[in-house]
Amino acid sequence: MRQLLLKNNTCYRRNVDKADSRYTRFQERGPKGIMMHSTGADNPTLKRYIGPDDGVLGENIYGNHWNNPGLDVCVHAFIGKTKTGAVECYQTLPWNYRGWHCGAEANDTHIGIEICEDNLSSAAYFRATRDKALDVVSDLCLEYDLDPLARGVLIDHHEGAAMGIASNHGDVAHWWHRYNYSMDNFRRDVARRMDAKEKAMKKEIEDFIRKEIKTAVGNIELPTPNVGAAAQKAVDDELSIWGTKDKHSDWAAEAIQWATETGLVNGHEDGNFGWQKPITRQEIITILYRFFLMLKAQ
């Protein structure tokens, strides 16, 4: 997804200025849903609504895009054609800004995404914009923990009007029904994409953890075993000092320094770490969980 925020748009400026409580509430609470729109005009080019030209959009020679003062209307994203004819999505408002896209109270709760219409006769363009919308909306639902199958969360302008939270429009149903596709289909497809993306992310994390653990284990230089009474005495000496000097073996020094500096291990209440003490299952799980959180944060 590309980004060109409409910073000259009046709606954008009202968010920056926190013009009233509706804007501050949306920014503090975040979106509670997503509303799909389509433009209702035979012009699939993004440059009609977004400007100035970033080298991808193409130039709007009339300058009548929405990045101008005096325009209250503004959506969070547009989907349409670039100057090469490729279908792209452009974010035009921060997701946590209040838009003005439906003429009623859903402006206070929903992200608005607008698809640029053609003459509604191209099945290929319908599929391309629909697929782009599926990708963007599934990402947003994951980011903001939205359930696309819950009532009123993922709707179009037509459904919003029927619910009394949007003005009387027929988009996107009037277009999508021509291709035997409905918002119910869209919601189910979004849910499936979310599930697939979550599984892919989980697998990526698991694969990364396995790789890191394998690398770490492979890089640890284990001590060469000794035999005889002298070796046994050395082990006994090491074990006997736990709880006092808390001494660790030299071969583990580098790994121990890393583990303590990163907070992977925190030690006991008496200030000791118990480097020579046996470890319990719950301690292993705690360390692995902290390591998982570290990787996730990165």
PDB file of C-alpha atoms in Angstrom:
ATOM      1  CA  MET A   1       0.000   0.000   0.000  1.00  0.00           C
ATOM      2  CA  ARG A   2       1.174   3.507  -0.839  1.00  0.00           C
ATOM      3  CA  GLN A   3       0.577   6.643   1.185  1.00  0.00           C
ATOM      4  CA  LEU A   4      -0.174  10.239   0.273  1.00  0.00           C
ATOM      5  CA  LEU A   5      -1.911  11.966   3.164  1.00  0.00           C
ATOM      6  CA  LEU A   6      -4.317  14.738   2.154  1.00  0.00           C
ATOM      7  CA  LYS A   7      -2.843  17.277   4.544  1.00  0.00           C
ATOM      8  CA  ASN A   8      -4.496  20.285   2.883  1.00  0.00           C
ATOM      9  CA  ASN A   9      -7.965  18.742   3.146  1.00  0.00           C
ATOM     10  CA  THR A  10     -10.220  20.423   5.710  1.00  0.00           C
ATOM     11  CA  CYS A  11     -11.096  17.102   7.324  1.00  0.00           C
ATOM     12  CA  TYR A  12      -7.399  16.352   7.833  1.00  0.00           C
ATOM     13  CA  ARG A  13      -6.819  19.798   9.334  1.00  0.00           C
ATOM     14  CA  ARG A  14      -9.720  19.364  11.762  1.00  0.00           C
ATOM     15  CA  ASN A  15      -8.103  16.191  13.042  1.00  0.00           C
ATOM     16  CA  VAL A  16      -4.789  17.969  13.518  1.00  0.00           C
ATOM     17  CA  ASP A  17      -6.520  20.828  15.342  1.00  0.00           C
ATOM     18  CA  LYS A  18      -8.810  18.426  17.286  1.00  0.00           C
ATOM     19  CA  ALA A  19     -11.685  20.658  16.233  1.00  0.00           C
ATOM     20  CA  ASP A  20     -14.197  19.002  18.576  1.00  0.00           C
ATOM     21  CA  SER A  21     -14.703  15.932  20.748  1.00  0.00           C
ATOM     22  CA  ARG A  22     -15.611  13.712  17.773  1.00  0.00           C
ATOM     23  CA  TYR A  23     -12.062  13.994  16.461  1.00  0.00           C
ATOM     24  CA  THR A  24     -10.364  13.478  19.805  1.00  0.00           C
ATOM     25  CA  ARG A  25     -12.576  10.469  20.610  1.00  0.00           C
ATOM     26  CA  PHE A  26     -11.775   8.760  17.323  1.00  0.00           C
ATOM     27  CA  GLN A  27      -8.056   9.387  17.762  1.00  0.00           C
ATOM     28  CA  GLU A  28      -8.042   8.087  21.342  1.00  0.00           C
ATOM     29  CA  ARG A  29     -10.320   5.096  20.781  1.00  0.00           C
ATOM     30  CA  GLY A  30      -9.338   4.112  17.243  1.00  0.00           C
ATOM     31  CA  PRO A  31     -11.630   2.651  14.597  1.00  0.00           C
ATOM     32  CA  LYS A  32     -14.402   0.241  15.548  1.00  0.00           C
ATOM     33  CA  GLY A  33     -15.282  -0.768  12.013  1.00  0.00           C
ATOM     34  CA  ILE A  34     -14.664  -0.331   8.286  1.00  0.00           C
ATOM     35  CA  MET A  35     -17.097   0.983   5.667  1.00  0.00           C
ATOM     36  CA  MET A  36     -16.621   0.241   1.972  1.00  0.00           C
ATOM     37  CA  HIS A  37     -17.544   2.865  -0.629  1.00  0.00           C
ATOM     38  CA  SER A  38     -17.323   3.349  -4.372  1.00  0.00           C
ATOM     39  CA  THR A  39     -17.216   6.687  -6.129  1.00  0.00           C
ATOM     40  CA  GLY A  40     -20.310   6.445  -8.340  1.00  0.00           C
ATOM     41  CA  ALA A  41     -18.495   7.999 -11.304  1.00  0.00           C
ATOM     42  CA  ASP A  42     -16.886   6.448 -14.362  1.00  0.00           C
ATOM     43  CA  ASN A  43     -13.316   7.422 -13.549  1.00  0.00           C
ATOM     44  CA  PRO A  44     -11.095   4.662 -12.147  1.00  0.00           C
ATOM     45  CA  THR A  45      -7.979   6.833 -11.878  1.00  0.00           C
ATOM     46  CA  LEU A  46      -6.615   7.672  -8.447  1.00  0.00           C
ATOM     47  CA  LYS A  47      -5.285  11.036  -9.618  1.00  0.00           C
ATOM     48  CA  ARG A  48      -8.875  12.335  -9.784  1.00  0.00           C
ATOM     49  CA  TYR A  49      -9.008  12.198  -5.969  1.00  0.00           C
ATOM     50  CA  ILE A  50      -5.378  12.194  -4.802  1.00  0.00           C
ATOM     51  CA  GLY A  51      -2.670  14.727  -5.521  1.00  0.00           C
ATOM     52  CA  PRO A  52      -0.212  16.110  -6.204  1.00  0.00           C
ATOM     53  CA  ASP A  53       1.413  13.596  -8.535  1.00  0.00           C
ATOM     54  CA  ASP A  54       3.986  11.479  -6.723  1.00  0.00           C
ATOM     55  CA  GLY A  55       5.345  10.019  -9.948  1.00  0.00           C
ATOM     56  CA  VAL A  56       3.012   7.022  -9.747  1.00  0.00           C
ATOM     57  CA  LEU A  57      -0.420   8.622  -9.759  1.00  0.00           C
ATOM     58  CA  GLY A  58      -0.071  10.815 -12.810  1.00  0.00           C
ATOM     59  CA  GLU A  59      -0.901  14.501 -12.988  1.00  0.00           C
ATOM     60  CA  ASN A  60      -4.395  15.849 -12.421  1.00  0.00           C
ATOM     61  CA  ILE A  61      -4.298  18.786 -14.853  1.00  0.00           C
ATOM     62  CA  TYR A  62      -7.451  20.277 -13.339  1.00  0.00           C
ATOM     63  CA  GLY A  63      -6.144  20.197  -9.772  1.00  0.00           C
ATOM     64  CA  ASN A  64      -9.570  19.126  -8.495  1.00  0.00           C
ATOM     65  CA  HIS A  65      -8.284  16.326  -6.276  1.00  0.00           C
ATOM     66  CA  TRP A  66      -9.220  16.159  -2.600  1.00  0.00           C
ATOM     67  CA  ASN A  67      -5.911  17.488  -1.267  1.00  0.00           C
ATOM     68  CA  ASN A  68      -7.311  21.011  -1.218  1.00  0.00           C
ATOM     69  CA  PRO A  69      -8.686  23.241   1.547  1.00  0.00           C
ATOM     70  CA  GLY A  70     -12.422  23.763   1.710  1.00  0.00           C
ATOM     71  CA  LEU A  71     -13.264  20.074   1.255  1.00  0.00           C
ATOM     72  CA  ASP A  72     -14.887  18.489   4.291  1.00  0.00           C
ATOM     73  CA  VAL A  73     -15.219  15.065   2.680  1.00  0.00           C
ATOM     74  CA  CYS A  74     -12.311  12.674   3.134  1.00  0.00           C
ATOM     75  CA  VAL A  75     -11.817   8.906   3.283  1.00  0.00           C
ATOM     76  CA  HIS A  76      -8.944   6.967   4.781  1.00  0.00           C
ATOM     77  CA  ALA A  77      -7.925   5.221   1.572  1.00  0.00           C
ATOM     78  CA  PHE A  78      -8.644   4.999  -2.162  1.00  0.00           C
ATOM     79  CA  ILE A  79      -8.301   1.987  -4.436  1.00  0.00           C
ATOM     80  CA  GLY A  80      -7.980   2.577  -8.167  1.00  0.00           C
ATOM     81  CA  LYS A  81      -5.637   2.880 -11.134  1.00  0.00           C
ATOM     82  CA  THR A  82      -2.272   4.603 -11.305  1.00  0.00           C
ATOM     83  CA  LYS A  83      -1.031   6.264 -14.481  1.00  0.00           C
ATOM     84  CA  THR A  84       0.168   2.868 -15.775  1.00  0.00           C
ATOM     85  CA  GLY A  85      -3.200   1.229 -15.179  1.00  0.00           C
ATOM     86  CA  ALA A  86      -1.989  -0.796 -12.191  1.00  0.00           C
ATOM     87  CA  VAL A  87      -4.476  -1.128  -9.328  1.00  0.00           C
ATOM     88  CA  GLU A  88      -3.091   0.301  -6.089  1.00  0.00           C
ATOM     89  CA  CYS A  89      -4.342   1.372  -2.672  1.00  0.00           C
ATOM     90  CA  TYR A  90      -3.351   4.781  -1.319  1.00  0.00           C
ATOM     91  CA  GLN A  91      -3.798   5.711   2.318  1.00  0.00           C
ATOM     92  CA  THR A  92      -5.026   9.315   2.499  1.00  0.00           C
ATOM     93  CA  LEU A  93      -5.798   9.741   6.222  1.00  0.00           C
ATOM     94  CA  PRO A  94      -4.121   8.192   9.270  1.00  0.00           C
ATOM     95  CA  TRP A  95      -6.256   5.237  10.336  1.00  0.00           C
ATOM     96  CA  ASN A  96      -6.934   6.805  13.730  1.00  0.00           C
ATOM     97  CA  TYR A  97      -8.213  10.081  12.243  1.00  0.00           C
ATOM     98  CA  ARG A  98     -11.941  10.720  11.969  1.00  0.00           C
ATOM     99  CA  GLY A  99     -13.013  10.799   8.336  1.00  0.00           C
ATOM    100  CA  TRP A 100     -16.073  12.238   6.642  1.00  0.00           C
ATOM    101  CA  HIS A 101     -17.270   9.558   4.263  1.00  0.00           C
ATOM    102  CA  CYS A 102     -20.858   8.563   5.002  1.00  0.00           C
ATOM    103  CA  GLY A 103     -22.781  11.646   6.065  1.00  0.00           C
ATOM    104  CA  ALA A 104     -23.856  10.261   9.437  1.00  0.00           C
ATOM    105  CA  GLU A 105     -22.655   8.799  12.723  1.00  0.00           C
ATOM    106  CA  ALA A 106     -20.489   6.017  11.239  1.00  0.00           C
ATOM    107  CA  ASN A 107     -17.973   8.789  10.561  1.00  0.00           C
ATOM    108  CA  ASP A 108     -17.354   8.640  14.322  1.00  0.00           C
ATOM    109  CA  THR A 109     -16.589   4.909  14.364  1.00  0.00           C
ATOM    110  CA  HIS A 110     -15.582   3.546  10.952  1.00  0.00           C
ATOM    111  CA  ILE A 111     -12.640   3.778   8.602  1.00  0.00           C
ATOM    112  CA  GLY A 112     -13.799   4.715   5.100  1.00  0.00           C
ATOM    113  CA  ILE A 113     -12.285   3.029   2.034  1.00  0.00           C
ATOM    114  CA  GLU A 114     -13.320   4.285  -1.417  1.00  0.00           C
ATOM    115  CA  ILE A 115     -12.970   2.271  -4.629  1.00  0.00           C
ATOM    116  CA  CYS A 116     -12.786   4.267  -7.847  1.00  0.00           C
ATOM    117  CA  GLU A 117     -15.494   3.005 -10.207  1.00  0.00           C
ATOM    118  CA  ASP A 118     -15.150   2.417 -13.927  1.00  0.00           C
ATOM    119  CA  ASN A 119     -18.242   1.985 -16.100  1.00  0.00           C
ATOM    120  CA  LEU A 120     -18.959  -1.227 -14.123  1.00  0.00           C
ATOM    121  CA  SER A 121     -18.496  -3.424 -17.192  1.00  0.00           C
ATOM    122  CA  SER A 122     -15.008  -4.804 -16.524  1.00  0.00           C
ATOM    123  CA  ALA A 123     -14.927  -8.048 -14.552  1.00  0.00           C
ATOM    124  CA  ALA A 124     -11.126  -7.866 -14.460  1.00  0.00           C
ATOM    125  CA  TYR A 125     -11.179  -4.418 -12.839  1.00  0.00           C
ATOM    126  CA  PHE A 126     -13.820  -5.545 -10.347  1.00  0.00           C
ATOM    127  CA  ARG A 127     -11.670  -8.531  -9.329  1.00  0.00           C
ATOM    128  CA  ALA A 128      -8.469  -6.473  -9.106  1.00  0.00           C
ATOM    129  CA  THR A 129     -10.020  -3.815  -6.863  1.00  0.00           C
ATOM    130  CA  ARG A 130     -11.873  -6.399  -4.788  1.00  0.00           C
ATOM    131  CA  ASP A 131      -8.678  -8.386  -4.205  1.00  0.00           C
ATOM    132  CA  LYS A 132      -6.770  -5.239  -3.240  1.00  0.00           C
ATOM    133  CA  ALA A 133      -9.551  -4.365  -0.811  1.00  0.00           C
ATOM    134  CA  LEU A 134      -9.413  -7.853   0.710  1.00  0.00           C
ATOM    135  CA  ASP A 135      -5.709  -7.472   1.367  1.00  0.00           C
ATOM    136  CA  VAL A 136      -5.990  -3.999   2.912  1.00  0.00           C
ATOM    137  CA  VAL A 137      -9.092  -4.709   5.003  1.00  0.00           C
ATOM    138  CA  SER A 138      -7.749  -7.993   6.388  1.00  0.00           C
ATOM    139  CA  ASP A 139      -4.590  -6.174   7.515  1.00  0.00           C
ATOM    140  CA  LEU A 140      -6.643  -3.451   9.198  1.00  0.00           C
ATOM    141  CA  CYS A 141      -8.872  -5.966  10.964  1.00  0.00           C
ATOM    142  CA  LEU A 142      -5.786  -7.689  12.333  1.00  0.00           C
ATOM    143  CA  GLU A 143      -4.183  -4.405  13.367  1.00  0.00           C
ATOM    144  CA  TYR A 144      -7.243  -3.090  15.198  1.00  0.00           C
ATOM    145  CA  ASP A 145      -8.619  -6.428  16.398  1.00  0.00           C
ATOM    146  CA  LEU A 146     -11.822  -6.125  14.370  1.00  0.00           C
ATOM    147  CA  ASP A 147     -14.063  -9.124  13.731  1.00  0.00           C
ATOM    148  CA  PRO A 148     -15.263  -8.811  10.121  1.00  0.00           C
ATOM    149  CA  LEU A 149     -18.093 -11.265  10.760  1.00  0.00           C
ATOM    150  CA  ALA A 150     -19.552  -9.338  13.705  1.00  0.00           C
ATOM    151  CA  ARG A 151     -22.644  -7.262  13.015  1.00  0.00           C
ATOM    152  CA  GLY A 152     -21.924  -3.716  11.885  1.00  0.00           C
ATOM    153  CA  VAL A 153     -18.132  -4.020  11.880  1.00  0.00           C
ATOM    154  CA  LEU A 154     -17.383  -4.485   8.162  1.00  0.00           C
ATOM    155  CA  ILE A 155     -20.149  -2.946   6.066  1.00  0.00           C
ATOM    156  CA  ASP A 156     -20.684  -0.962   2.888  1.00  0.00           C
ATOM    157  CA  HIS A 157     -22.411   2.409   2.526  1.00  0.00           C
ATOM    158  CA  HIS A 158     -25.635   0.680   1.456  1.00  0.00           C
ATOM    159  CA  GLU A 159     -25.726  -1.424   4.633  1.00  0.00           C
ATOM    160  CA  GLY A 160     -24.821   1.604   6.743  1.00  0.00           C
ATOM    161  CA  ALA A 161     -27.830   3.437   5.355  1.00  0.00           C
ATOM    162  CA  ALA A 162     -30.091   0.484   6.214  1.00  0.00           C
ATOM    163  CA  MET A 163     -28.703   0.542   9.766  1.00  0.00           C
ATOM    164  CA  GLY A 164     -29.344   4.265  10.094  1.00  0.00           C
ATOM    165  CA  ILE A 165     -25.677   5.197  10.521  1.00  0.00           C
ATOM    166  CA  ALA A 166     -24.979   6.436   6.966  1.00  0.00           C
ATOM    167  CA  SER A 167     -26.689   8.522   4.291  1.00  0.00           C
ATOM    168  CA  ASN A 168     -28.856   6.907   1.638  1.00  0.00           C
ATOM    169  CA  HIS A 169     -26.394   5.419  -0.870  1.00  0.00           C
ATOM    170  CA  GLY A 170     -26.271   2.113  -2.726  1.00  0.00           C
ATOM    171  CA  ASP A 171     -22.515   1.502  -2.928  1.00  0.00           C
ATOM    172  CA  VAL A 172     -20.817  -0.931  -3.181  1.00  0.00           C
ATOM    173  CA  ALA A 173     -23.695  -3.372  -3.566  1.00  0.00           C
ATOM    174  CA  HIS A 174     -24.937  -1.861  -6.834  1.00  0.00           C
ATOM    175  CA  TRP A 175     -21.575  -2.686  -8.443  1.00  0.00           C
ATOM    176  CA  TRP A 176     -20.546  -5.950  -6.822  1.00  0.00           C
ATOM    177  CA  HIS A 177     -23.924  -7.632  -7.353  1.00  0.00           C
ATOM    178  CA  ARG A 178     -23.311  -7.438 -11.089  1.00  0.00           C
ATOM    179  CA  TYR A 179     -20.606 -10.065 -10.536  1.00  0.00           C
ATOM    180  CA  ASN A 180     -22.573 -12.202  -8.070  1.00  0.00           C
ATOM    181  CA  TYR A 181     -20.514 -10.933  -5.180  1.00  0.00           C
ATOM    182  CA  SER A 182     -21.886  -9.484  -1.955  1.00  0.00           C
ATOM    183  CA  MET A 183     -20.669  -7.984   1.301  1.00  0.00           C
ATOM    184  CA  ASP A 184     -21.383 -11.352   2.923  1.00  0.00           C
ATOM    185  CA  ASN A 185     -18.905 -12.897   0.466  1.00  0.00           C
ATOM    186  CA  PHE A 186     -16.458 -10.097   1.202  1.00  0.00           C
ATOM    187  CA  ARG A 187     -16.714 -10.549   4.971  1.00  0.00           C
ATOM    188  CA  ARG A 188     -16.113 -14.294   4.720  1.00  0.00           C
ATOM    189  CA  ASP A 189     -13.157 -13.764   2.371  1.00  0.00           C
ATOM    190  CA  VAL A 190     -11.641 -11.190   4.736  1.00  0.00           C
ATOM    191  CA  ALA A 191     -11.981 -13.627   7.640  1.00  0.00           C
ATOM    192  CA  ARG A 192     -10.270 -16.355   5.607  1.00  0.00           C
ATOM    193  CA  ARG A 193      -7.408 -14.033   4.680  1.00  0.00           C
ATOM    194  CA  MET A 194      -6.977 -13.015   8.290  1.00  0.00           C
ATOM    195  CA  ASP A 195      -6.765 -16.656   9.322  1.00  0.00           C
ATOM    196  CA  ALA A 196      -4.211 -17.381   6.596  1.00  0.00           C
ATOM    197  CA  LYS A 197      -2.122 -14.336   7.535  1.00  0.00           C
ATOM    198  CA  GLU A 198      -2.170 -15.240  11.229  1.00  0.00           C
ATOM    199  CA  LYS A 199      -1.051 -18.776  10.443  1.00  0.00           C
ATOM    200  CA  ALA A 200       1.701 -17.456   8.161  1.00  0.00           C
ATOM    201  CA  MET A 201       2.902 -15.005  10.853  1.00  0.00           C
ATOM    202  CA  LYS A 202       2.849 -17.733  13.485  1.00  0.00           C
ATOM    203  CA  LYS A 203       4.869 -20.045  11.247  1.00  0.00           C
ATOM    204  CA  GLU A 204       7.335 -17.256  10.460  1.00  0.00           C
ATOM    205  CA  ILE A 205       7.852 -16.581  14.171  1.00  0.00           C
ATOM    206  CA  GLU A 206       8.186 -20.275  14.966  1.00  0.00           C
ATOM    207  CA  ASP A 207      10.683 -20.788  12.127  1.00  0.00           C
ATOM    208  CA  PHE A 208      12.674 -17.761  13.288  1.00  0.00           C
ATOM    209  CA  ILE A 209      12.752 -18.998  16.881  1.00  0.00           C
ATOM    210  CA  ARG A 210      13.892 -22.468  15.751  1.00  0.00           C
ATOM    211  CA  LYS A 211      16.631 -20.916  13.610  1.00  0.00           C
ATOM    212  CA  GLU A 212      17.823 -18.615  16.405  1.00  0.00           C
ATOM    213  CA  ILE A 213      17.811 -21.385  18.996  1.00  0.00           C
ATOM    214  CA  LYS A 214      19.665 -23.699  16.618  1.00  0.00           C
ATOM    215  CA  THR A 215      22.244 -20.983  15.932  1.00  0.00           C
ATOM    216  CA  ALA A 216      22.618 -20.155  19.625  1.00  0.00           C
ATOM    217  CA  VAL A 217      22.990 -23.781  20.644  1.00  0.00           C
ATOM    218  CA  GLY A 218      25.434 -24.397  17.836  1.00  0.00           C
ATOM    219  CA  ASN A 219      27.590 -21.464  18.960  1.00  0.00           C
ATOM    220  CA  ILE A 220      27.820 -22.479  22.617  1.00  0.00           C
ATOM    221  CA  GLU A 221      31.205 -24.015  23.349  1.00  0.00           C
ATOM    222  CA  LEU A 222      30.613 -26.808  25.837  1.00  0.00           C
ATOM    223  CA  PRO A 223      33.416 -27.733  28.257  1.00  0.00           C
ATOM    224  CA  THR A 224      35.505 -30.801  27.650  1.00  0.00           C
ATOM    225  CA  PRO A 225      34.556 -33.502  30.208  1.00  0.00           C
ATOM    226  CA  ASN A 226      37.168 -34.322  32.843  1.00  0.00           C
ATOM    227  CA  VAL A 227      37.579 -37.531  34.811  1.00  0.00           C
ATOM    228  CA  GLY A 228      38.979 -38.411  38.194  1.00  0.00           C
ATOM    229  CA  ALA A 229      38.828 -37.123  41.736  1.00  0.00           C
ATOM    230  CA  ALA A 230      40.108 -33.646  40.843  1.00  0.00           C
ATOM    231  CA  ALA A 231      37.264 -33.121  38.371  1.00  0.00           C
ATOM    232  CA  GLN A 232      34.681 -34.306  40.883  1.00  0.00           C
ATOM    233  CA  LYS A 233      36.066 -31.928  43.492  1.00  0.00           C
ATOM    234  CA  ALA A 234      35.796 -29.027  41.012  1.00  0.00           C
ATOM    235  CA  VAL A 235      32.141 -29.846  40.373  1.00  0.00           C
ATOM    236  CA  ASP A 236      31.444 -30.122  44.093  1.00  0.00           C
ATOM    237  CA  ASP A 237      33.115 -26.758  44.671  1.00  0.00           C
ATOM    238  CA  GLU A 238      30.994 -25.154  41.953  1.00  0.00           C
ATOM    239  CA  LEU A 239      27.759 -26.550  43.366  1.00  0.00           C
ATOM    240  CA  SER A 240      28.584 -25.689  46.958  1.00  0.00           C
ATOM    241  CA  ILE A 241      28.877 -21.981  46.321  1.00  0.00           C
ATOM    242  CA  TRP A 242      25.412 -21.498  44.856  1.00  0.00           C
ATOM    243  CA  GLY A 243      23.515 -19.027  47.001  1.00  0.00           C
ATOM    244  CA  THR A 244      26.689 -17.200  48.047  1.00  0.00           C
ATOM    245  CA  LYS A 245      29.034 -16.042  45.297  1.00  0.00           C
ATOM    246  CA  ASP A 246      26.703 -17.417  42.561  1.00  0.00           C
ATOM    247  CA  LYS A 247      29.674 -18.337  40.366  1.00  0.00           C
ATOM    248  CA  HIS A 248      29.136 -19.552  36.812  1.00  0.00           C
ATOM    249  CA  SER A 249      31.402 -21.550  34.538  1.00  0.00           C
ATOM    250  CA  ASP A 250      33.754 -19.610  32.288  1.00  0.00           C
ATOM    251  CA  TRP A 251      32.467 -21.274  29.124  1.00  0.00           C
ATOM    252  CA  ALA A 252      28.988 -19.779  29.752  1.00  0.00           C
ATOM    253  CA  ALA A 253      30.156 -16.225  30.498  1.00  0.00           C
ATOM    254  CA  GLU A 254      29.241 -14.664  27.147  1.00  0.00           C
ATOM    255  CA  ALA A 255      25.779 -16.252  27.020  1.00  0.00           C
ATOM    256  CA  ILE A 256      25.107 -15.298  30.656  1.00  0.00           C
ATOM    257  CA  GLN A 257      26.102 -11.690  30.040  1.00  0.00           C
ATOM    258  CA  TRP A 258      23.692 -11.533  27.064  1.00  0.00           C
ATOM    259  CA  ALA A 259      20.859 -13.182  29.012  1.00  0.00           C
ATOM    260  CA  THR A 260      21.152 -10.816  31.986  1.00  0.00           C
ATOM    261  CA  GLU A 261      21.581  -7.638  29.910  1.00  0.00           C
ATOM    262  CA  THR A 262      18.514  -8.399  27.786  1.00  0.00           C
ATOM    263  CA  GLY A 263      16.400  -9.342  30.790  1.00  0.00           C
ATOM    264  CA  LEU A 264      15.918 -12.897  29.623  1.00  0.00           C
ATOM    265  CA  VAL A 265      16.839 -14.031  33.150  1.00  0.00           C
ATOM    266  CA  ASN A 266      16.269 -11.842  36.189  1.00  0.00           C
ATOM    267  CA  GLY A 267      17.619 -13.858  39.091  1.00  0.00           C
ATOM    268  CA  HIS A 268      16.161 -14.606  42.507  1.00  0.00           C
ATOM    269  CA  GLU A 269      15.058 -12.340  45.326  1.00  0.00           C
ATOM    270  CA  ASP A 270      18.386 -12.854  47.143  1.00  0.00           C
ATOM    271  CA  GLY A 271      20.225 -11.360  44.158  1.00  0.00           C
ATOM    272  CA  ASN A 272      21.617 -14.687  42.947  1.00  0.00           C
ATOM    273  CA  PHE A 273      20.902 -16.358  39.630  1.00  0.00           C
ATOM    274  CA  GLY A 274      21.615 -19.935  40.589  1.00  0.00           C
ATOM    275  CA  TRP A 275      23.727 -20.668  37.542  1.00  0.00           C
ATOM    276  CA  GLN A 276      24.636 -24.138  38.799  1.00  0.00           C
ATOM    277  CA  LYS A 277      21.159 -24.962  40.117  1.00  0.00           C
ATOM    278  CA  PRO A 278      18.797 -27.343  38.274  1.00  0.00           C
ATOM    279  CA  ILE A 279      16.020 -25.602  36.325  1.00  0.00           C
ATOM    280  CA  THR A 280      12.305 -26.384  36.546  1.00  0.00           C
ATOM    281  CA  ARG A 281       9.843 -26.704  33.671  1.00  0.00           C
ATOM    282  CA  GLN A 282       8.055 -23.511  34.674  1.00  0.00           C
ATOM    283  CA  GLU A 283      11.365 -21.615  34.628  1.00  0.00           C
ATOM    284  CA  ILE A 284      12.143 -22.946  31.149  1.00  0.00           C
ATOM    285  CA  ILE A 285       8.716 -21.870  29.887  1.00  0.00           C
ATOM    286  CA  THR A 286       9.138 -18.409  31.419  1.00  0.00           C
ATOM    287  CA  ILE A 287      12.513 -17.911  29.722  1.00  0.00           C
ATOM    288  CA  LEU A 288      11.172 -19.131  26.373  1.00  0.00           C
ATOM    289  CA  TYR A 289       8.169 -16.809  26.694  1.00  0.00           C
ATOM    290  CA  ARG A 290      10.412 -13.809  27.398  1.00  0.00           C
ATOM    291  CA  PHE A 291      12.532 -14.763  24.379  1.00  0.00           C
ATOM    292  CA  PHE A 292       9.378 -14.962  22.219  1.00  0.00           C
ATOM    293  CA  LEU A 293       8.318 -11.465  23.351  1.00  0.00           C
ATOM    294  CA  MET A 294      11.782 -10.131  22.524  1.00  0.00           C
ATOM    295  CA  LEU A 295      11.585 -11.547  18.993  1.00  0.00           C
ATOM    296  CA  LYS A 296       8.059 -10.239  18.532  1.00  0.00           C
ATOM    297  CA  ALA A 297       9.142  -6.735  19.574  1.00  0.00           C
ATOM    298  CA  GLN A 298      11.884  -6.791  16.938  1.00  0.00           C
TER     299      GLN A 298
END
